[in-house]
mmCIF file of C-alpha atoms in Angstrom:
data_model
loop_
_atom_site.group_PDB
_atom_site.id
_atom_site.type_symbol
_atom_site.label_atom_id
_atom_site.label_comp_id
_atom_site.label_asym_id
_atom_site.label_seq_id
_atom_site.Cartn_x
_atom_site.Cartn_y
_atom_site.Cartn_z
ATOM 1 C CA MET A 237 19.526 6.711 5.195
ATOM 2 C CA ILE A 238 18.512 5.017 2.049
ATOM 3 C CA ASP A 239 21.257 3.439 -0.095
ATOM 4 C CA ALA A 240 21.272 5.186 -3.449
ATOM 5 C CA THR A 241 22.458 1.975 -4.992
ATOM 6 C CA LEU A 242 18.985 0.656 -4.532
ATOM 7 C CA ARG A 243 17.633 3.195 -7.092
ATOM 8 C CA VAL A 244 15.115 4.230 -4.450
ATOM 9 C CA ARG A 245 14.615 7.584 -2.749
ATOM 10 C CA LEU A 246 11.997 9.336 -0.878
ATOM 11 C CA LEU A 247 9.476 11.119 -2.989
ATOM 12 C CA ALA A 248 8.494 14.835 -2.729
ATOM 13 C CA PRO A 249 4.932 15.972 -2.680
ATOM 14 C CA ALA A 250 5.422 17.453 -6.210
ATOM 15 C CA GLU A 251 5.705 13.831 -7.365
ATOM 16 C CA ARG A 252 2.265 12.902 -6.160
ATOM 17 C CA ASP A 253 0.553 12.499 -9.558
ATOM 18 C CA ALA A 254 3.390 10.398 -10.812
ATOM 19 C CA ALA A 255 3.233 8.218 -7.740
ATOM 20 C CA ASP A 256 -0.537 7.676 -8.004
ATOM 21 C CA ALA A 257 -0.125 6.855 -11.779
ATOM 22 C CA VAL A 258 2.572 4.114 -10.764
ATOM 23 C CA LEU A 259 0.027 2.769 -8.212
ATOM 24 C CA VAL A 260 -2.953 2.737 -10.605
ATOM 25 C CA ASP A 261 -0.968 0.608 -13.009
ATOM 26 C CA ALA A 262 0.469 -1.613 -10.365
ATOM 27 C CA PHE A 263 -2.839 -2.388 -8.602
ATOM 28 C CA ALA A 264 -5.235 -2.678 -11.573
ATOM 29 C CA GLY A 265 -6.836 -6.092 -11.121
ATOM 30 C CA TYR A 266 -5.677 -6.348 -7.366
ATOM 31 C CA PRO A 267 -8.235 -8.176 -5.193
ATOM 32 C CA VAL A 268 -8.943 -5.193 -2.924
ATOM 33 C CA MET A 269 -9.662 -2.889 -5.797
ATOM 34 C CA ARG A 270 -11.858 -5.499 -7.431
ATOM 35 C CA HIS A 271 -13.748 -6.103 -4.255
ATOM 36 C CA VAL A 272 -14.347 -2.257 -3.687
ATOM 37 C CA LEU A 273 -14.927 -1.176 -7.201
ATOM 38 C CA GLY A 274 -15.886 -4.360 -9.198
ATOM 39 C CA GLU A 275 -14.154 -4.059 -12.586
ATOM 40 C CA PRO A 276 -13.094 -0.487 -12.100
ATOM 41 C CA ARG A 277 -12.670 2.097 -14.842
ATOM 42 C CA ARG A 278 -9.194 3.714 -14.564
ATOM 43 C CA SER A 279 -10.819 7.078 -13.324
ATOM 44 C CA GLU A 280 -12.434 5.222 -10.425
ATOM 45 C CA LEU A 281 -9.240 3.302 -9.581
ATOM 46 C CA ARG A 282 -7.357 6.601 -9.685
ATOM 47 C CA LYS A 283 -9.729 8.172 -7.131
ATOM 48 C CA LEU A 284 -9.348 5.304 -4.767
ATOM 49 C CA ILE A 285 -5.586 5.236 -5.113
ATOM 50 C CA ALA A 286 -5.493 8.972 -4.498
ATOM 51 C CA LEU A 287 -7.475 8.603 -1.312
ATOM 52 C CA PHE A 288 -4.972 6.061 -0.087
ATOM 53 C CA THR A 289 -1.982 8.067 -0.934
ATOM 54 C CA ALA A 290 -3.526 11.446 0.348
ATOM 55 C CA ALA A 291 -3.774 9.827 3.796
ATOM 56 C CA ARG A 292 0.085 9.561 3.703
ATOM 57 C CA TRP A 293 0.920 12.851 1.928
ATOM 58 C CA LEU A 294 -1.319 15.013 4.129
ATOM 59 C CA ARG A 295 0.233 13.431 7.286
ATOM 60 C CA GLY A 296 3.899 13.900 6.012
ATOM 61 C CA HIS A 297 4.470 10.176 5.913
ATOM 62 C CA PRO A 298 7.144 8.773 3.778
ATOM 63 C CA LEU A 299 6.517 7.545 0.183
ATOM 64 C CA LEU A 300 9.495 5.784 -1.500
ATOM 65 C CA GLY A 301 10.023 5.697 -5.185
ATOM 66 C CA ALA A 302 12.009 3.287 -7.389
ATOM 67 C CA PHE A 303 13.428 4.618 -10.695
ATOM 68 C CA ASP A 304 14.570 3.180 -13.863
ATOM 69 C CA ASP A 305 16.909 5.866 -15.128
ATOM 70 C CA ASP A 306 14.713 8.998 -14.452
ATOM 71 C CA ARG A 307 11.373 7.178 -14.709
ATOM 72 C CA LEU A 308 9.415 6.415 -11.659
ATOM 73 C CA VAL A 309 8.356 2.705 -11.938
ATOM 74 C CA GLY A 310 7.717 1.663 -8.283
ATOM 75 C CA VAL A 311 6.233 3.186 -5.133
ATOM 76 C CA ALA A 312 5.793 2.206 -1.575
ATOM 77 C CA THR A 313 3.884 4.087 1.051
ATOM 78 C CA LEU A 314 4.504 3.842 4.707
ATOM 79 C CA THR A 315 2.959 4.658 8.070
ATOM 80 C CA PRO A 316 5.587 5.371 10.864
ATOM 81 C CA PRO A 317 4.922 4.196 14.483
ATOM 82 C CA GLY A 318 2.785 6.384 16.713
ATOM 83 C CA GLU A 319 -0.618 7.939 16.888
ATOM 84 C CA HIS A 320 -1.760 9.554 13.671
ATOM 85 C CA PRO A 321 -5.000 11.636 14.044
ATOM 86 C CA VAL A 322 -6.992 12.267 10.810
ATOM 87 C CA PRO A 323 -6.352 15.736 9.584
ATOM 88 C CA PRO A 324 -9.389 17.662 8.277
ATOM 89 C CA ALA A 325 -7.834 17.614 4.793
ATOM 90 C CA VAL A 326 -7.896 13.877 4.864
ATOM 91 C CA GLU A 327 -11.537 13.734 5.987
ATOM 92 C CA ALA A 328 -12.592 16.107 3.295
ATOM 93 C CA THR A 329 -10.696 13.978 0.508
ATOM 94 C CA ALA A 330 -12.402 10.809 1.928
ATOM 95 C CA HIS A 331 -15.839 12.441 1.751
ATOM 96 C CA ALA A 332 -15.289 13.575 -1.792
ATOM 97 C CA THR A 333 -13.947 10.214 -2.880
ATOM 98 C CA TRP A 334 -16.770 8.200 -1.502
ATOM 99 C CA GLU A 335 -19.306 10.724 -2.955
ATOM 100 C CA ALA A 336 -17.718 10.061 -6.386
ATOM 101 C CA LEU A 337 -17.387 6.251 -5.946
ATOM 102 C CA GLY A 338 -20.748 5.635 -4.227
ATOM 103 C CA ALA A 339 -22.110 4.228 -0.953
ATOM 104 C CA ALA A 340 -21.903 0.635 -1.926
ATOM 105 C CA ALA A 341 -18.103 0.989 -2.652
ATOM 106 C CA ARG A 342 -17.600 2.620 0.733
ATOM 107 C CA VAL A 343 -19.494 -0.353 2.499
ATOM 108 C CA ARG A 344 -17.251 -2.785 0.695
ATOM 109 C CA TYR A 345 -14.140 -0.959 1.677
ATOM 110 C CA GLU A 346 -15.302 -0.956 5.332
ATOM 111 C CA GLU A 347 -15.639 -4.647 5.141
ATOM 112 C CA ILE A 348 -11.958 -4.955 4.095
ATOM 113 C CA LYS A 349 -10.984 -2.480 6.965
ATOM 114 C CA ALA A 350 -12.837 -4.767 9.440
ATOM 115 C CA ALA A 351 -10.878 -7.785 8.113
ATOM 116 C CA TRP A 352 -7.527 -5.984 8.436
ATOM 117 C CA ARG A 353 -8.396 -5.123 11.981
ATOM 118 C CA ARG A 354 -9.213 -8.826 12.735
ATOM 119 C CA ALA A 355 -5.953 -9.955 11.248
ATOM 120 C CA ALA A 356 -3.707 -7.307 13.038
ATOM 121 C CA PRO A 357 -1.521 -8.420 15.829
ATOM 122 C CA GLY A 358 -2.432 -5.336 18.013
ATOM 123 C CA THR A 359 -0.119 -2.461 19.175
ATOM 124 C CA ALA A 360 -0.026 -0.976 15.712
ATOM 125 C CA ASN A 361 1.333 2.336 17.028
ATOM 126 C CA ALA A 362 4.690 0.380 17.963
ATOM 127 C CA ARG A 363 5.538 -0.624 14.469
ATOM 128 C CA TRP A 364 5.953 0.772 10.928
ATOM 129 C CA HIS A 365 3.167 -0.243 8.508
ATOM 130 C CA LEU A 366 3.889 -0.665 4.667
ATOM 131 C CA ASN A 367 0.630 0.259 3.284
ATOM 132 C CA MET A 368 1.082 -0.210 -0.408
ATOM 133 C CA ILE A 369 4.060 -1.423 -2.614
ATOM 134 C CA GLY A 370 3.693 -1.704 -6.404
ATOM 135 C CA VAL A 371 5.754 -1.692 -9.563
ATOM 136 C CA VAL A 372 4.231 -0.832 -12.933
ATOM 137 C CA ARG A 373 3.511 -3.976 -14.935
ATOM 138 C CA MET A 374 6.153 -3.384 -17.677
ATOM 139 C CA ARG A 375 8.941 -3.293 -15.122
ATOM 140 C CA ARG A 376 8.118 -6.318 -12.920
ATOM 141 C CA GLY A 377 10.731 -8.980 -12.406
ATOM 142 C CA ARG A 378 13.609 -6.585 -12.636
ATOM 143 C CA GLY A 379 14.349 -6.048 -8.936
ATOM 144 C CA PHE A 380 12.425 -2.862 -8.353
ATOM 145 C CA GLY A 381 10.036 -4.338 -5.863
ATOM 146 C CA ASP A 382 12.959 -5.982 -3.992
ATOM 147 C CA ALA A 383 14.652 -2.609 -3.865
ATOM 148 C CA LEU A 384 11.634 -0.917 -2.523
ATOM 149 C CA LEU A 385 11.193 -3.512 0.220
ATOM 150 C CA ARG A 386 14.734 -3.353 1.267
ATOM 151 C CA ALA A 387 14.404 0.486 1.503
ATOM 152 C CA ALA A 388 11.272 0.147 3.551
ATOM 153 C CA ILE A 389 13.063 -2.343 5.972
ATOM 154 C CA ALA A 390 16.038 0.039 6.210
ATOM 155 C CA LEU A 391 13.596 2.984 6.956
ATOM 156 C CA ALA A 392 11.940 0.939 9.757
ATOM 157 C CA GLY A 393 15.326 0.364 11.327
ATOM 158 C CA ALA A 394 15.041 -1.253 14.730
ATOM 159 C CA LYS A 395 11.218 -1.120 14.757
ATOM 160 C CA PRO A 396 9.023 -3.955 13.482
ATOM 161 C CA LEU A 397 7.570 -3.688 10.062
ATOM 162 C CA GLU A 398 4.250 -5.225 9.191
ATOM 163 C CA LEU A 399 2.043 -5.255 6.031
ATOM 164 C CA THR A 400 -1.043 -6.918 4.602
ATOM 165 C CA THR A 401 -1.499 -8.679 1.264
ATOM 166 C CA GLU A 402 -4.716 -10.114 -0.391
ATOM 167 C CA ASP A 403 -2.719 -12.206 -2.829
ATOM 168 C CA GLU A 404 -1.406 -15.559 -1.519
ATOM 169 C CA ALA A 405 1.148 -15.540 -4.145
ATOM 170 C CA ASN A 406 2.895 -12.696 -2.460
ATOM 171 C CA LEU A 407 3.593 -14.630 0.716
ATOM 172 C CA ALA A 408 6.737 -16.349 -0.523
ATOM 173 C CA PHE A 409 8.257 -12.978 -1.676
ATOM 174 C CA TYR A 410 7.835 -11.386 1.721
ATOM 175 C CA ARG A 411 8.950 -14.534 3.583
ATOM 176 C CA ARG A 412 12.319 -14.210 1.781
ATOM 177 C CA TYR A 413 12.858 -10.889 3.620
ATOM 178 C CA GLY A 414 12.161 -12.288 6.999
ATOM 179 C CA PHE A 415 8.351 -11.680 7.248
ATOM 180 C CA ALA A 416 6.186 -14.146 8.906
ATOM 181 C CA VAL A 417 2.341 -14.392 8.738
ATOM 182 C CA VAL A 418 0.873 -13.174 12.099
ATOM 183 C CA GLY A 419 -2.770 -12.869 11.179
ATOM 184 C CA HIS A 420 -5.378 -13.965 8.713
ATOM 185 C CA ALA A 421 -9.052 -13.056 7.970
ATOM 186 C CA ARG A 422 -11.751 -13.520 5.297
ATOM 187 C CA VAL A 423 -13.994 -11.062 3.697
ATOM 188 C CA GLY A 424 -17.032 -13.241 2.607
ATOM 189 C CA SER A 425 -16.150 -16.317 0.772
ATOM 190 C CA HIS A 426 -14.033 -14.844 -2.091
ATOM 191 C CA LEU A 427 -11.406 -12.617 -0.475
ATOM 192 C CA GLN A 428 -8.825 -13.111 2.226
ATOM 193 C CA THR A 429 -6.133 -10.999 3.789
ATOM 194 C CA TRP A 430 -2.820 -12.006 5.476
ATOM 195 C CA THR A 431 -0.893 -9.783 8.013
ATOM 196 C CA LEU A 432 2.887 -10.234 7.883
ATOM 197 C CA GLU A 433 5.422 -8.827 10.345
ATOM 198 C CA ARG A 434 9.132 -8.443 10.303
ATOM 199 C CA VAL A 435 10.908 -8.096 13.606
ATOM 200 C CA PRO A 436 14.573 -6.943 13.346
#
């Protein structure tokens, strides 16, 4: 159960477009997006974000939303423990996305996926994974990211929760909530990723 005082709740599929818009704003300029897309146009970034969120929506995985009054200002996407086969609808979405973004962008994304695998501690199906967590830039520093992270931790319950970040400045934030770095990998000379895990 998610504490309503956190101003966070589970999102419904009808809120998909609003969730994507929040993540597009939150991840504009993020190292992964710059690596895959260069300096992306908003339309390109939206396609990439929509691919990431489709992988959650189409599997029925939880997306959390943080609200400022009635406005959605933060989103977190999660993968629960267990095996998660790729549904045909996800494959079709991925195919259409990479057709639009180009083969070079897909190669660069596969480079990052390989780095994530190298940095992973293993036995991923035994833990929750926090895929994305972001707050719109105009609402940062007001506690919405903290509320989302607390809700994700509550959702994970007695299971470990892991995440990755490609921004070293984020490490201190996650450590405040009991996460520890359990893996690290580089993508070439200009990008690195850290895997963090929180064990209850």
